[in-house]
XYZ file of C-alpha atoms in Angstrom:
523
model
C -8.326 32.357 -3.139
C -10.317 29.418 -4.753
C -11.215 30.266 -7.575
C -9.027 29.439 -10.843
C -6.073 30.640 -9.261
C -2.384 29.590 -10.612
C -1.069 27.931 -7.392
C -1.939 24.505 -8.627
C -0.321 25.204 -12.103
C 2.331 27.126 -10.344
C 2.988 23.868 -8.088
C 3.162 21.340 -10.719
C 5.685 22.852 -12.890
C 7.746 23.339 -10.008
C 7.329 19.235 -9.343
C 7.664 18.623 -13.014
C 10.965 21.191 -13.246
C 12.705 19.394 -10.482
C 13.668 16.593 -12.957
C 11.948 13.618 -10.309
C 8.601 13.845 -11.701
C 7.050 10.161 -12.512
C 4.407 11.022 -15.003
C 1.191 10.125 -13.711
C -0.743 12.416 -16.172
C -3.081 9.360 -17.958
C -5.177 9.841 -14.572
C -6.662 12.690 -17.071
C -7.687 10.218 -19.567
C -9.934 8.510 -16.782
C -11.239 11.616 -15.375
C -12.403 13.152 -18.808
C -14.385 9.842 -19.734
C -16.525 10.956 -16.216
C -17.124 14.641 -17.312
C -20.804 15.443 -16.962
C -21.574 12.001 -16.291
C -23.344 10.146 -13.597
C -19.628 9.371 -12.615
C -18.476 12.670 -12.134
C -18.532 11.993 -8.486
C -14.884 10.979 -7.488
C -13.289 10.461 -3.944
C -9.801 9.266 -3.850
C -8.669 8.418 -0.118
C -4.523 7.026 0.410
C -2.635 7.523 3.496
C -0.006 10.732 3.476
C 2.779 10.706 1.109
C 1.101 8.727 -1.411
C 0.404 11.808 -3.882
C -2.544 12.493 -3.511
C -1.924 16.453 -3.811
C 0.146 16.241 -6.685
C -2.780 15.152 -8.304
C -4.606 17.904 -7.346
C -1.652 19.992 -8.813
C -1.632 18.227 -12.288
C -5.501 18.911 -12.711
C -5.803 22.198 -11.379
C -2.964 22.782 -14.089
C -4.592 20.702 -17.178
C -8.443 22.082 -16.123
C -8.138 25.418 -15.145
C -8.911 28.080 -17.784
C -6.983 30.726 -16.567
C -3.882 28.568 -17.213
C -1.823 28.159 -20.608
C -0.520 24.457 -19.818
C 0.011 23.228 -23.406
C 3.666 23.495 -23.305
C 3.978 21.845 -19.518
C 2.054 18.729 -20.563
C 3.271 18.702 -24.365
C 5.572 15.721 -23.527
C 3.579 13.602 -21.140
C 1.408 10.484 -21.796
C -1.632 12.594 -21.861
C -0.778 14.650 -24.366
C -0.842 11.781 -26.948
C -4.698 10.758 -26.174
C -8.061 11.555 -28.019
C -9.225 13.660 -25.203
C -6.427 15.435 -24.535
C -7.182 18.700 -26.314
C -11.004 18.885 -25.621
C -10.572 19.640 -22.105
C -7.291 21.555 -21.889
C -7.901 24.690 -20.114
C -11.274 24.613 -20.367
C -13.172 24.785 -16.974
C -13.193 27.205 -13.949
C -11.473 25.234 -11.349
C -13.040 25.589 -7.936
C -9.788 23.900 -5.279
C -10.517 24.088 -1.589
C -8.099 22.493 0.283
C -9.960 21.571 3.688
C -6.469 21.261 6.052
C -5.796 25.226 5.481
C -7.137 26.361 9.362
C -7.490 29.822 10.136
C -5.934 29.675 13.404
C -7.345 32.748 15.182
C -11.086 30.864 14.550
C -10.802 27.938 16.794
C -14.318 27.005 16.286
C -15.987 25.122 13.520
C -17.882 28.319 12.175
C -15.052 30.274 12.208
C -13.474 27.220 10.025
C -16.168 26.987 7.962
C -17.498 30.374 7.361
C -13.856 32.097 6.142
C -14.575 29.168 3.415
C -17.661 30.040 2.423
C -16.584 34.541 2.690
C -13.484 33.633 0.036
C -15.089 31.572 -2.229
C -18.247 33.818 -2.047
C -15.770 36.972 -2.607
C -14.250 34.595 -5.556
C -17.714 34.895 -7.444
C -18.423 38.258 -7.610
C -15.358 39.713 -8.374
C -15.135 36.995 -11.288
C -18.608 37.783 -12.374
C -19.113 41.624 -11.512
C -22.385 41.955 -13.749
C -24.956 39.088 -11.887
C -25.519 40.878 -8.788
C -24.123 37.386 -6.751
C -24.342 39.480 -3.268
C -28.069 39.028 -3.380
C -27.688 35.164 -2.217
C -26.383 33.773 0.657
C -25.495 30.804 -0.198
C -22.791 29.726 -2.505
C -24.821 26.521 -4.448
C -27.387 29.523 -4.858
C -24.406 31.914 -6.284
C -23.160 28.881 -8.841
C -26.750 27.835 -9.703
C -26.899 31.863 -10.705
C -23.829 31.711 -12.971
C -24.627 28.449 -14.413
C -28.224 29.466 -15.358
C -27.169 33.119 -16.769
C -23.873 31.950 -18.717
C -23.850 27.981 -18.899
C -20.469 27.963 -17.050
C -20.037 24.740 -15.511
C -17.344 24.040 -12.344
C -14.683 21.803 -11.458
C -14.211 21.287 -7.886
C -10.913 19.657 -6.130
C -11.087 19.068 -2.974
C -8.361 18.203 -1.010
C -7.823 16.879 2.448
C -11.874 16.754 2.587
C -11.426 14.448 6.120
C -9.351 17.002 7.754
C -11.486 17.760 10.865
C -12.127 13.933 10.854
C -8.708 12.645 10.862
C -7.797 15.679 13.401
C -10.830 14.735 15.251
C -11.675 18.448 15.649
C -14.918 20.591 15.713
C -16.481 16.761 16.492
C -19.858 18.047 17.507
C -20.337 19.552 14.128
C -19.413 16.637 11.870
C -22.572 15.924 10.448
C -23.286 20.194 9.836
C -19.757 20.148 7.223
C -21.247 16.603 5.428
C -24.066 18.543 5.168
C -22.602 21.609 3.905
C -20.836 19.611 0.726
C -24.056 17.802 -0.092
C -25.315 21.123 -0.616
C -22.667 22.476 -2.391
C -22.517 18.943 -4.651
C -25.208 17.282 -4.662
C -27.533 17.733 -7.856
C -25.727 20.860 -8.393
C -26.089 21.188 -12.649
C -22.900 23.684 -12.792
C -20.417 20.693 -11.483
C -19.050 19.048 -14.199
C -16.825 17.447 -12.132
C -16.046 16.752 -8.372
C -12.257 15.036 -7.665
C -11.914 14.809 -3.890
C -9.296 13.430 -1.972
C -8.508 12.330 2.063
C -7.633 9.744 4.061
C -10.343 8.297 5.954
C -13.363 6.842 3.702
C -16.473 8.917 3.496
C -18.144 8.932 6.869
C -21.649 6.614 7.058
C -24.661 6.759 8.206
C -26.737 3.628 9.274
C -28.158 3.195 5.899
C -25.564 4.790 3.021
C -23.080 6.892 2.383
C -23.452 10.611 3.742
C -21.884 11.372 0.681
C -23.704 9.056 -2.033
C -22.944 10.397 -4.797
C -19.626 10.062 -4.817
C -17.773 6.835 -6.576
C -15.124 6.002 -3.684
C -11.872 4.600 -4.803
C -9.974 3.461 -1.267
C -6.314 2.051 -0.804
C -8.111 -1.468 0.371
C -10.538 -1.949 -2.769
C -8.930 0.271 -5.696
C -8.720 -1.260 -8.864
C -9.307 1.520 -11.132
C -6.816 4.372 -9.827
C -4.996 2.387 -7.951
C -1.501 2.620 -9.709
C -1.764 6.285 -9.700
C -1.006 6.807 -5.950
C 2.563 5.356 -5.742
C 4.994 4.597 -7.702
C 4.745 0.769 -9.634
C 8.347 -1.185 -9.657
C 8.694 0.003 -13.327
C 8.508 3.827 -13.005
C 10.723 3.486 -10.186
C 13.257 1.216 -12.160
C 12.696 3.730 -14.865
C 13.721 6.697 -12.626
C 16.615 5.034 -11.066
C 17.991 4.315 -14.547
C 17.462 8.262 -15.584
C 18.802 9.346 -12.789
C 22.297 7.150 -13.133
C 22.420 8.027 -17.039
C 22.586 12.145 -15.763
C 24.810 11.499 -12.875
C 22.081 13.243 -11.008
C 22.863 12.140 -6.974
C 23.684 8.598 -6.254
C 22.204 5.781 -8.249
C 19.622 3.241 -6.386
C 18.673 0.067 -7.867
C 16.918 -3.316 -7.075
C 19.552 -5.167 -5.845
C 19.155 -9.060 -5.539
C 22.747 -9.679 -3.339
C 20.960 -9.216 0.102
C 24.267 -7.285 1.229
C 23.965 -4.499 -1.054
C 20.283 -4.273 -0.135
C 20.655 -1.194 1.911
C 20.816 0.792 -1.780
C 18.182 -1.209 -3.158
C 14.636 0.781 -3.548
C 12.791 -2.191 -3.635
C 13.887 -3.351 -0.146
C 13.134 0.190 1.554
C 10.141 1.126 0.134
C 8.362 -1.293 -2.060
C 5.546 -3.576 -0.850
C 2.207 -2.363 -1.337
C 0.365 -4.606 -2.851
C -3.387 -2.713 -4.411
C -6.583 -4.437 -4.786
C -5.553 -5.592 -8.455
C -1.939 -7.162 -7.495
C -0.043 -4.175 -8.273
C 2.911 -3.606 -6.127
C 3.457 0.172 -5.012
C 6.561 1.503 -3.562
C 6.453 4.898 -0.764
C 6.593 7.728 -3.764
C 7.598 10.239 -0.802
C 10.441 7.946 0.413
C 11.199 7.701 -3.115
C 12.018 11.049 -3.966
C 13.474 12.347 -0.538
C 15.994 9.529 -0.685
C 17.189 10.201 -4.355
C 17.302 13.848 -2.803
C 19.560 12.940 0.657
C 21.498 10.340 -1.612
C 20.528 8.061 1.455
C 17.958 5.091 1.776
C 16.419 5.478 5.240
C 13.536 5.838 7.089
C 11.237 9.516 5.871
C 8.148 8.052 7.816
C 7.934 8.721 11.448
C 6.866 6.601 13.948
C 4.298 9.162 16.337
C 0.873 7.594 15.194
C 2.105 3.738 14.873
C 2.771 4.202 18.540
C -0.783 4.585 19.726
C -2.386 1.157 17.795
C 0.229 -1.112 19.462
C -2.249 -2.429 22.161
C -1.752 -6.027 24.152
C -4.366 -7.539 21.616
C -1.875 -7.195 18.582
C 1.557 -6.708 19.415
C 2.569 -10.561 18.982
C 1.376 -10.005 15.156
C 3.458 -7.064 14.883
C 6.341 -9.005 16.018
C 5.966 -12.035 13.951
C 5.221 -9.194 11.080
C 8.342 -7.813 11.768
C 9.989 -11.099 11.447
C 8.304 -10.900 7.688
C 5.603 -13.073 8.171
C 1.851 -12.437 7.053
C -1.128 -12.285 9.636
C -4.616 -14.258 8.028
C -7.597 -12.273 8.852
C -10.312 -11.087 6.492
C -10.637 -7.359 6.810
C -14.129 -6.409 4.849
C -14.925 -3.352 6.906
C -12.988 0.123 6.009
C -11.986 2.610 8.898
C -13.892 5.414 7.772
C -14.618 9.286 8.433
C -16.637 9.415 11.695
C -14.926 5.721 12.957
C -14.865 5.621 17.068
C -11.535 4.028 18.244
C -10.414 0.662 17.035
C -11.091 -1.901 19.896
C -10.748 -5.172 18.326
C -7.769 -6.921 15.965
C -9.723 -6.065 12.936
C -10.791 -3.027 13.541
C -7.409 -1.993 14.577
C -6.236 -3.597 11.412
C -8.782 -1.807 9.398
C -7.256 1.535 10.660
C -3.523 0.754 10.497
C -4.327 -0.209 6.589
C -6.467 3.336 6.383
C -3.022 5.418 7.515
C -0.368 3.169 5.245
C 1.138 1.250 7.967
C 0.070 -2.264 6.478
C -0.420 -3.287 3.692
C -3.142 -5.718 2.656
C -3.731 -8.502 -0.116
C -5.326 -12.265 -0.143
C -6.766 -11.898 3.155
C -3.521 -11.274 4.829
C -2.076 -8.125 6.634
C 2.028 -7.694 6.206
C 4.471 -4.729 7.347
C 4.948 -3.714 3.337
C 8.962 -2.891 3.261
C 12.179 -2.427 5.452
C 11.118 1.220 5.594
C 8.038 0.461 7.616
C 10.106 -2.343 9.672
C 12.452 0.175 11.247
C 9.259 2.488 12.769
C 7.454 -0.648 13.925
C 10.370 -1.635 15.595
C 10.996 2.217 16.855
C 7.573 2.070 18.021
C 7.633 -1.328 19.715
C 10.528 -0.051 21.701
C 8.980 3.622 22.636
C 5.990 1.766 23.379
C 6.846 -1.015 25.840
C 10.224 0.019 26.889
C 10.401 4.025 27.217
C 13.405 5.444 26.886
C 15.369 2.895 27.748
C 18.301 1.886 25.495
C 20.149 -1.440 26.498
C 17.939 -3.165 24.334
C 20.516 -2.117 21.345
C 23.367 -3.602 23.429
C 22.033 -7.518 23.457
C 23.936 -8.259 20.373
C 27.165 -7.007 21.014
C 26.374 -8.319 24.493
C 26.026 -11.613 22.835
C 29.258 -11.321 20.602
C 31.310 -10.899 23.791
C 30.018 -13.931 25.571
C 28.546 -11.069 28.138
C 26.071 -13.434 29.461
C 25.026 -11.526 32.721
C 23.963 -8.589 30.200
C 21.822 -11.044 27.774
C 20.050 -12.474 30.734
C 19.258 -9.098 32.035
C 18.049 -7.922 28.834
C 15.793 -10.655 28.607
C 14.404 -9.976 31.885
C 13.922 -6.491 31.576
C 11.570 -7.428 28.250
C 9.700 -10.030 30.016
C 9.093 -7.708 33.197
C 6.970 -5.737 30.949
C 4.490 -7.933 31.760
C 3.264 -8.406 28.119
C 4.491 -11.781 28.038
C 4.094 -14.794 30.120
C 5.777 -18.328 29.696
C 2.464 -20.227 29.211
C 2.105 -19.223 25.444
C 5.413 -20.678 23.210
C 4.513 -18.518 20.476
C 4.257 -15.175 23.067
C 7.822 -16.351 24.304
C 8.835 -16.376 20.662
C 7.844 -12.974 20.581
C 9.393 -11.984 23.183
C 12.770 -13.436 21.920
C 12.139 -11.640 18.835
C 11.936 -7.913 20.333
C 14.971 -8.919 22.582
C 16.720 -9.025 19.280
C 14.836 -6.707 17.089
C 18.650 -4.853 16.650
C 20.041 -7.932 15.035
C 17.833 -7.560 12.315
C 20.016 -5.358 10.246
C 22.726 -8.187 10.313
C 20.938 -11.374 10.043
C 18.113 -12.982 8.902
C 16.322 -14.581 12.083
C 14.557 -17.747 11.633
C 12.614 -19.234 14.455
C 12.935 -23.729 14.465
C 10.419 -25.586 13.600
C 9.456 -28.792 16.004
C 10.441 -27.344 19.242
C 10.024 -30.189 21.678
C 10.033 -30.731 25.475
C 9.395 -26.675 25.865
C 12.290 -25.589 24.102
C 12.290 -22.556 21.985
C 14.965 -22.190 19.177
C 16.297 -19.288 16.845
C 18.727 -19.531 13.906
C 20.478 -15.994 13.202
C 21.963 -16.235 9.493
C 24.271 -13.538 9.179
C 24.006 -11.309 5.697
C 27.506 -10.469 5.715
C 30.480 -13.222 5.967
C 32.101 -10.893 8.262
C 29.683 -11.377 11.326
C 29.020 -15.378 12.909
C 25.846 -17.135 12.662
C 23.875 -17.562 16.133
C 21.731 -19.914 17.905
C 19.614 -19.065 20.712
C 17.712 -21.217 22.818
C 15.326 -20.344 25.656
C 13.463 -22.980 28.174
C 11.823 -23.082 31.360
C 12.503 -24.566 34.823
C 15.711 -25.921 33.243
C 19.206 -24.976 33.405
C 21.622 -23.719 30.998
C 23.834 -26.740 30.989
C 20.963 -28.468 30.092
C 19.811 -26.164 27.173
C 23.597 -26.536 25.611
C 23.405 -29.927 25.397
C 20.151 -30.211 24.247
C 21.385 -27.509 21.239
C 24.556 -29.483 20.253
C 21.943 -32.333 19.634
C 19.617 -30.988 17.374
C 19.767 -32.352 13.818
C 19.321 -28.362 12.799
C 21.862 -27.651 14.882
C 24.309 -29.843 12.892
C 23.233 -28.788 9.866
C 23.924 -25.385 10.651
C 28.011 -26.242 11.360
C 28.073 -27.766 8.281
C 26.578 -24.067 6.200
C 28.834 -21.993 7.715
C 32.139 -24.130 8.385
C 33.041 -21.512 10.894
C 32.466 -21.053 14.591
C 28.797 -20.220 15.863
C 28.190 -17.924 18.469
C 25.068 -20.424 21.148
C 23.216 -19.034 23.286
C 21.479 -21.094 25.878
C 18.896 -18.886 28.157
C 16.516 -20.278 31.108
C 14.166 -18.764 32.850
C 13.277 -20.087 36.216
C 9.527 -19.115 37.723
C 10.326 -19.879 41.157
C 13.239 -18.032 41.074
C 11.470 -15.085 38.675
C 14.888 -15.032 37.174
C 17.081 -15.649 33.736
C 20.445 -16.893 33.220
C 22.140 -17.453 30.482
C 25.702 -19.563 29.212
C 27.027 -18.552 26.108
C 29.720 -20.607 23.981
C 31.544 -20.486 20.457
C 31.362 -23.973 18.991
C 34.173 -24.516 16.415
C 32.815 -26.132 13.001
């Protein structure tokens, strides 16, 4: 069950049958350069659907001894390298993938121990002649077959954090760190250890629980960093494969912002690595060259939970494209209590993929990610409720009883309040978080006397640009003129040359009520 089976071999030449497989095989050449080496130590940690097991596959496949793989990696990258044929099938491959639960043992013994009865069962039916059942431990077992045969191990580990990450079998944390340092740690028979998860090895208040591992983590990467996701040239690459065979619909990087809804780039591009390198979704990659349709393959569930008070105005000015400054130095690791602060909550939102991180700046990485914050942002604050999605059309139709309402409804949440401009902003942004598919939303600069303006440049020549304007203890009247005025506002006739949908909005705090006048304004 773990050892040198053929599911990882049998796995990747599934992936690398199904005609979508980005080579990502020169990984190999880095690993074989740490082979019996003080390096030999490797933990890999990326956020789901970043490939992390299909580089678990591709080893298990090139390692494992029991495999024949010279014919499945005879025309990839690693093929053509110096190293290449010294470690083909060469090594018994030890893979424990930590996220298979025995369900009937809902303790951590019963989690642990059917680990430690297969891979002990593993040994002695491999190596019938050492009399293994003597020990009962497994280090002891592999120390035996190392010492009587000079067999040395490979171990991949995958989904190591699983009880972290789950935040099961809590109590006995530190008991399964302890049980891999004693499998690992100066163990002669591992030649190498490649171990991958999503939360950082846990710490303790003076190292690493795990020390001897080299950890390579989505915020400080710079060595295997372009191996989890795919870089804007392998996806450019596949695209133009994929068009050449007719094989589903072709996707490209489009730069005409209306045809953007095909372009890869926009949906699932953004990640920028330690080293510069952008990364796009590999996951959101392949399913939508699969469903011939660029959407959303993320899911919004755990975004939900981080969206406290203390953050959401960065989430919305995110949304609107815009990077937050903040230095994040600390990793949300194995072990981590709760986020409680901005950068801790930060820390954690890079750890699971939602952000994405580079020069001291946090950013929502592509459109893909946009549409769950937004989801999110709406589940969050607003429940099930769905007039939010009507504002726009509401809007368009001059419905200004509904767009008052609307606006209302948001700042009854009570997570705004008129004595912060930039909070109101916000607040004007979620209220139109559904135009964002149509138009690019600008906030104005210079907004004097307490008014707060919006520009909505439309993507499509089919839809009219928008102004909206929101101030206090005023009155709507008031807030139209004061619109037609504005230099901007002239400007923006003189773009579009057709009519412009304005919205005026006041809110009045003795009256805790909105209103709202809405006009067309001929150019």
């Amino acid at each position: 069950m773990y050892l040198n089976t053929k599911d990882g071999y049998e796995n990747f030449k599934d992936i690398v049958a199904g005609k979508l497989y980005v080579d990502k095989s020169m990984i190999i050449q880095l690993l074989n350069e740490r082979i019996n080496t003080d390096g030999k130590f490797v933990c890999i940690t990326r956020p789901r659907r970043f490939g992390k097991s299909q580089i678990v596959y591709l080893l298990d496949a090139y390692y494992g001894k029991k495999n024949n793989s010279k014919r499945l990696f005879s025309n990839l990258k690693i093929s053509r390298t110096k190293s290449y044929k010294a470690h083909l099938n060469k090594y018994n491959i030890i893979k424990i993938d930590f996220s298979n639960v025995d369900t009937k043992n809902n303790t951590y013994d019963g989690y642990i121990n059917r680990i430690i009865t297969f891979l002990s069962n593993d040994l002695q039916q491999a190596y019938p002649k050492l009399n293994l059942s003597q020990y009962n431990e497994v280090a002891d077992m592999l120390s035996a077959i190392y010492t009587q045969t000079n067999e040395k191990f490979i171990f991949l580990l995958d989904e190591w954090d699983f009880i972290f990450n789950k935040s099961i079998y809590i109590k006995n944390h530190n008991k399964f760190l302890d049980f891999l340092i004693n499998l690992l740690k100066g163990r002669s028979y591992v030649a190498l250890c490649y171990m991958t998860g999503i939360l950082p090895i846990k710490q303790s208040t003076t190292c690493s629980a795990l020390n001897m591992f080299s950890e390579f983590t989505f915020l400080k990467d710079k060595v295997f960093d372009s191996f989890f996701g795919f870089t804007e040239d392998e996806v450019e690459l596949l695209c133009t494969v994929l068009k050449d065979k007719a094989c589903g619909r072709f996707y490209g990087f489009s730069e005409d912002e209306a045809h953007n809804k095909l372009d890869m780039r926009y949906w699932y591009n953004g990640y920028t690595t330690a080293s510069g390198i952008k990364i796009f979704n590999p996951r959101s990659v392949i399913e939508a060259v699969r469903n011939n349709e660029c959407q959303s393959y993320w899911g919004t569930a755990d975004i939900v939970d981080y969206l406290t008070p203390d953050i959401v105005n960065d989430i919305i000015t995110m949304i609107n494209g815009e990077g937050i400054a903040i230095n994040i130095t600390k990793e949300f690791r194995a072990g981590s209590r709760k986020p409680k602060n901005r950068k801790q909550i930060y820390s954690a939102m890079l750890t699971w993929g939602f952000l994405t991180y580079y020069n001291e700046e946090v950013r929502i990485p592509n459109y893909e990610l946009m549409v769950e914050f937004e989801l999110a942002l709406t589940q969050r604050y607003f429940g099930q409720q769905q007039d939010f999605d009507e504002i726009l059309p509401a809007t368009l139709n001059k419905d200004s009883k509904k767009v008052a309402q609307i606006v209302h409804d948001i700042y009854s949440s009570e997570i705004f309040n008129y004595a912060d401009e930039n909070n109101v902003g916000c607040m004007l942004t979620l209220a139109y978080l559904c135009a964002r598919n149509k138009y690019k939303i600008k906030r104005e600069e210079h907004s004097t006397n307490g008014f707060l303006g919006f520009s909505f440049h439309p993507k499509s020549s089919c839809d009219l640009p928008i102004v909206v304007e929101l101030k206090l203890n005023s009155s709507t009247k008031t807030i139209l003129k004061h619109i037609m005025a504005r230099e901007y506002f002239a400007k923006y006739l003189q773009l579009y040359k057709r009519s412009i949908v304005v919205v005026a909005i006041n809110y009045s705090d003795k009256k805790n009520a909105h209103t709202c006048a809405i006009v067309y304004v001929e150019c």
